[in-house]
mmCIF file of C-alpha atoms in Angstrom:
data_model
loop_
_atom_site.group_PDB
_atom_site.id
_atom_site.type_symbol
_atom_site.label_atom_id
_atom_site.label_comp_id
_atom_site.label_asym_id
_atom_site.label_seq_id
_atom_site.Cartn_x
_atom_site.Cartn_y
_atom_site.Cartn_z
ATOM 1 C CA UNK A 1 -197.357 -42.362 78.458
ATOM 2 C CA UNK A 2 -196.371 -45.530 77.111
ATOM 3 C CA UNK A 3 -199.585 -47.305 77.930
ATOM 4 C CA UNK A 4 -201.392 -44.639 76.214
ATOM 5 C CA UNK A 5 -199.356 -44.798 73.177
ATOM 6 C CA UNK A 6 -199.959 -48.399 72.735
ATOM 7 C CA UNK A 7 -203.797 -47.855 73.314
ATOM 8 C CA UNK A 8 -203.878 -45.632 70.391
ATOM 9 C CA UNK A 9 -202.138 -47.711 67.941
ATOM 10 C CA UNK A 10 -204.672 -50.990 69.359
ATOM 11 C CA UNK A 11 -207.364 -49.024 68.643
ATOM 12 C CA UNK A 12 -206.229 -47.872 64.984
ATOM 13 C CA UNK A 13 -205.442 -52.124 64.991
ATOM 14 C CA UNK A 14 -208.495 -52.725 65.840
ATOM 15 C CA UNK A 15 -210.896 -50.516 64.213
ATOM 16 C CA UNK A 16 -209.621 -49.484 60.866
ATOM 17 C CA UNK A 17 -212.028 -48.362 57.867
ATOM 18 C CA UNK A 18 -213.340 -50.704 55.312
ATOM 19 C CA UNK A 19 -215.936 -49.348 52.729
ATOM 20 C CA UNK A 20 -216.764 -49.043 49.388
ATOM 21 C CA UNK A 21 -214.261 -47.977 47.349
ATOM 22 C CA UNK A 22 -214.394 -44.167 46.150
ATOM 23 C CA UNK A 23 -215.252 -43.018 42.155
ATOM 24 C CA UNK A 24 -212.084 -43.291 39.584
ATOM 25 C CA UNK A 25 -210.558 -40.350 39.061
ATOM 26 C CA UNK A 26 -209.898 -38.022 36.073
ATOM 27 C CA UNK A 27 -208.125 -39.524 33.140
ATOM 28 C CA UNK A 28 -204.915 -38.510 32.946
ATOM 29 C CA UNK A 29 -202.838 -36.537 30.174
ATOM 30 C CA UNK A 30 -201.723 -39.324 27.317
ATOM 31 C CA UNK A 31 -198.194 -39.854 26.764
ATOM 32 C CA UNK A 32 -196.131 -41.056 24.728
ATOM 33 C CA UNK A 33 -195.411 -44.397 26.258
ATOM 34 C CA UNK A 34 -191.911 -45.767 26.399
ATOM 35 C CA UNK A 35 -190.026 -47.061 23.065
ATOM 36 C CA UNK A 36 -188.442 -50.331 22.965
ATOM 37 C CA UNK A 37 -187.527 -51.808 19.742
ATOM 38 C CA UNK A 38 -184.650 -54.298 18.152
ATOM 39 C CA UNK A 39 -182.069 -55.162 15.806
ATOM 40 C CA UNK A 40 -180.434 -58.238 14.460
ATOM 41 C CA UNK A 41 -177.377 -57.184 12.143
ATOM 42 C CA UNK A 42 -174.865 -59.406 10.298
ATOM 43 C CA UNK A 43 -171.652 -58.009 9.132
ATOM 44 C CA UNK A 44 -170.050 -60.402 6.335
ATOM 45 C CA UNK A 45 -166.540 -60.546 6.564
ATOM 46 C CA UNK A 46 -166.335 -59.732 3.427
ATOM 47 C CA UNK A 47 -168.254 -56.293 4.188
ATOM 48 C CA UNK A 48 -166.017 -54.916 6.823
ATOM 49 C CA UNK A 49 -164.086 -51.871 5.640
ATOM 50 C CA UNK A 50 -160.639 -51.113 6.546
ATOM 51 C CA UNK A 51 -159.809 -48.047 8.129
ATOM 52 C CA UNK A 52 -156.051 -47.047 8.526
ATOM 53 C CA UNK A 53 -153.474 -44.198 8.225
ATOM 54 C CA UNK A 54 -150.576 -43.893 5.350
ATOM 55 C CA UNK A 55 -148.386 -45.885 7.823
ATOM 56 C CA UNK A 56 -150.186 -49.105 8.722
ATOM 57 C CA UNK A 57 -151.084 -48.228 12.142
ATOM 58 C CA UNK A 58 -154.073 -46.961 14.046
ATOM 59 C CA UNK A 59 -156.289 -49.936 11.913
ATOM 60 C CA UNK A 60 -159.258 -51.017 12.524
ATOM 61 C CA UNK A 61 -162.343 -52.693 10.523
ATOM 62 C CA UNK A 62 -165.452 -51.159 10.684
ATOM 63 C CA UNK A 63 -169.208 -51.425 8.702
ATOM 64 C CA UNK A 64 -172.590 -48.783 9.588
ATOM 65 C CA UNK A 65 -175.979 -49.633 9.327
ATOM 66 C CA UNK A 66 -178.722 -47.150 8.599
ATOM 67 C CA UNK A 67 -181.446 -47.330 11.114
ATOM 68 C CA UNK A 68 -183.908 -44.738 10.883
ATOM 69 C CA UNK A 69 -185.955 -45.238 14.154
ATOM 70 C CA UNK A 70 -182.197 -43.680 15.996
ATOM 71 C CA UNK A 71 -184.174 -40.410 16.030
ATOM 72 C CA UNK A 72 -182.714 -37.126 17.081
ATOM 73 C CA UNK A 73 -185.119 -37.600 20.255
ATOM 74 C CA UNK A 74 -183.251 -40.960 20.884
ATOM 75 C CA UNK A 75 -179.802 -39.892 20.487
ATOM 76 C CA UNK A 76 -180.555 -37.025 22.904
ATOM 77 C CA UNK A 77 -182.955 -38.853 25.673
ATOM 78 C CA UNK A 78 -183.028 -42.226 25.024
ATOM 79 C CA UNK A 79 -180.667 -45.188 25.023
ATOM 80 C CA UNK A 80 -179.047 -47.604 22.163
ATOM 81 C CA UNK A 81 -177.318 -50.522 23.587
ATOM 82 C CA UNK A 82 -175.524 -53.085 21.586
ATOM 83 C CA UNK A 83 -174.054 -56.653 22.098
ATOM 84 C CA UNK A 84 -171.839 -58.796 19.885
ATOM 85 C CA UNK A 85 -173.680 -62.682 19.659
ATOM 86 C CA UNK A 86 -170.958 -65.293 20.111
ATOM 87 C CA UNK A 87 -171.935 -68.770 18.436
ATOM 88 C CA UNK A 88 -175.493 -67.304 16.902
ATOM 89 C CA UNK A 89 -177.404 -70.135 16.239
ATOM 90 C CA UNK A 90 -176.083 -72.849 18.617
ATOM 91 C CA UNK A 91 -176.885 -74.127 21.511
ATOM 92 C CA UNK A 92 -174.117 -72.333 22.906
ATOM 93 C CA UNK A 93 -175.296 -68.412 21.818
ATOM 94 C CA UNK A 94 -174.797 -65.582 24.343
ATOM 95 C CA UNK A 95 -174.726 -61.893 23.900
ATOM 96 C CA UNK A 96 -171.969 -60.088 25.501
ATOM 97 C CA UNK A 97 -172.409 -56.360 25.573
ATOM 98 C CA UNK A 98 -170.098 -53.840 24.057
ATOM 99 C CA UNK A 99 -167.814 -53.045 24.083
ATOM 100 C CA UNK A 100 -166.287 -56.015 24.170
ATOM 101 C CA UNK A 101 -162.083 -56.742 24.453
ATOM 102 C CA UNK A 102 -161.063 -60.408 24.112
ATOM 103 C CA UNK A 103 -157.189 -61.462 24.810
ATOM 104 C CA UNK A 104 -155.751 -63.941 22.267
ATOM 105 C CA UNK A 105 -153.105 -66.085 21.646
ATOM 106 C CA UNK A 106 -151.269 -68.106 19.497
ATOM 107 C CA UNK A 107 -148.294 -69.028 17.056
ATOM 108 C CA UNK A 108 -146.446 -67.254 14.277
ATOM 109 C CA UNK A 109 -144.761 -69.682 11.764
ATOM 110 C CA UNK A 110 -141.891 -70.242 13.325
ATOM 111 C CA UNK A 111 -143.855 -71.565 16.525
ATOM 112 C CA UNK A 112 -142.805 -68.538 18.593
ATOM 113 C CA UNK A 113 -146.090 -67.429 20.929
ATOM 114 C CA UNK A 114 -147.543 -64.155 19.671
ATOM 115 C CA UNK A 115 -150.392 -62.547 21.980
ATOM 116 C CA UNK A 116 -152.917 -59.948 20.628
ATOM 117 C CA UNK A 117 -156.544 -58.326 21.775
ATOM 118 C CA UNK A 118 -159.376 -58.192 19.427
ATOM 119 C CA UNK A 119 -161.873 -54.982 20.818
ATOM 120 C CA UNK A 120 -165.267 -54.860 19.822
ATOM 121 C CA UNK A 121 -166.736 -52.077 20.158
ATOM 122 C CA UNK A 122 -169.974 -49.462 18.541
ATOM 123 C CA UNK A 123 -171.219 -46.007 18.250
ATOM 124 C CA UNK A 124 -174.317 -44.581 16.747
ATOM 125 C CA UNK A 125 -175.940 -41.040 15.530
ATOM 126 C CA UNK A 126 -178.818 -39.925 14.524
ATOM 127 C CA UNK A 127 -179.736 -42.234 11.366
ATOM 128 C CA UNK A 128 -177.667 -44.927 12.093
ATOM 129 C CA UNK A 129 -175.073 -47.200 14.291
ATOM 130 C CA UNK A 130 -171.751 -48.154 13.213
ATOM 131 C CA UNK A 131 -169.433 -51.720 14.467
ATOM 132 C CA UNK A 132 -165.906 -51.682 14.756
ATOM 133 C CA UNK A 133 -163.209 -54.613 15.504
ATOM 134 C CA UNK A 134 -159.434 -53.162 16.391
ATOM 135 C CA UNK A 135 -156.435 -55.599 17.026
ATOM 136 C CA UNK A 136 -153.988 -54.300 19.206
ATOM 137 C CA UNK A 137 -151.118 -55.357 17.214
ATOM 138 C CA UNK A 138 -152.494 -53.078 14.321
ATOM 139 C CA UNK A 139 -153.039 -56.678 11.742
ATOM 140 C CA UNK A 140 -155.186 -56.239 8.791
ATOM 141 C CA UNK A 141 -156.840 -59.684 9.636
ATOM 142 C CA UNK A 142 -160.012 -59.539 8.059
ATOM 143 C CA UNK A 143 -162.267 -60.200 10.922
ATOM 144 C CA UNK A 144 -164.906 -63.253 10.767
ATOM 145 C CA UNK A 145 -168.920 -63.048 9.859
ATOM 146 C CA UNK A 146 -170.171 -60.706 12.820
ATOM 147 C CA UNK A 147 -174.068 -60.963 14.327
ATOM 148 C CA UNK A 148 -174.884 -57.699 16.402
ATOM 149 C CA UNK A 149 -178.207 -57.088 18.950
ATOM 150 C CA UNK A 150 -178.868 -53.511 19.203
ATOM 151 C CA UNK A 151 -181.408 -52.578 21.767
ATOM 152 C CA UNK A 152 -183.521 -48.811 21.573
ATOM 153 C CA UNK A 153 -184.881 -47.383 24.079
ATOM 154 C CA UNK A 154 -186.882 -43.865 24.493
#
């Protein structure tokens, strides 16, 4: 049985088909294709808003773009992806994706150690996509000038 079984597959070895090829077939039903597209935003520190509640806590910063290419169809079946750009413009620029929680430390003014996070974070609807920057001691720090990639994707 064996030597039978590796008969067949010599044979299929040795004598497989080579021809013309066949005609093209039918063209098929046009689609949509798939979406990519790109942002660049700047926030200016100067242009983040303050959000907070009557006593101090729960802040955080935050500034919205209009885009209108976040289509209904996108929010529902297609992706938006951002990333914060550290250093933009240097030779040392990366993109880290959000969100994005970074540990800090340093001194108050009487050189005691104080430790805080910065979060980074986004969140978009139909129409537009919105940037926010929380400490997690609650400061109303202004934060710095901000450069954002946002990535769409249908």
């Amino acid at each position: 049985m064996k030597k039978l079984l590796l008969l067949v597959i010599a044979s299929l070895a040795l004598f497989s088909c080579e021809g013309p090829m066949g005609p093209q077939g039918p063209q098929g039903v046009p689609g949509e294709g798939m979406f990519w597209k790109y942002y660049i935003y700047t926030v200016r520190s100067q242009d983040w808003k303050l959000a907070t509640t009557e006593d101090g806590l729960n802040t955080y910063y935050w500034y919205e773009f209009q885009n209108e290419d976040i289509t209904d169809d996108l929010y529902l079946n297609g992706d938006v992806r951002a990333y914060l750009v550290l250093s933009p413009g240097t030779q040392d620029e990366v993109m880290t994706p959000l969100p994005y929680p970074i540990h800090r430390g340093g001194t108050d003014e009487n050189g005691e150690p104080i430790l805080w996070d910065e979060t980074y974070t986004y969140d978009f609807m139909p129409g537009s996509v919105a940037f926010y920057v929380q400490y997690s001691d609650f400061a109303q720090q202004q934060p710095e000038d901000m450069v954002f990639r946002v990535i769409l994707n249908n």
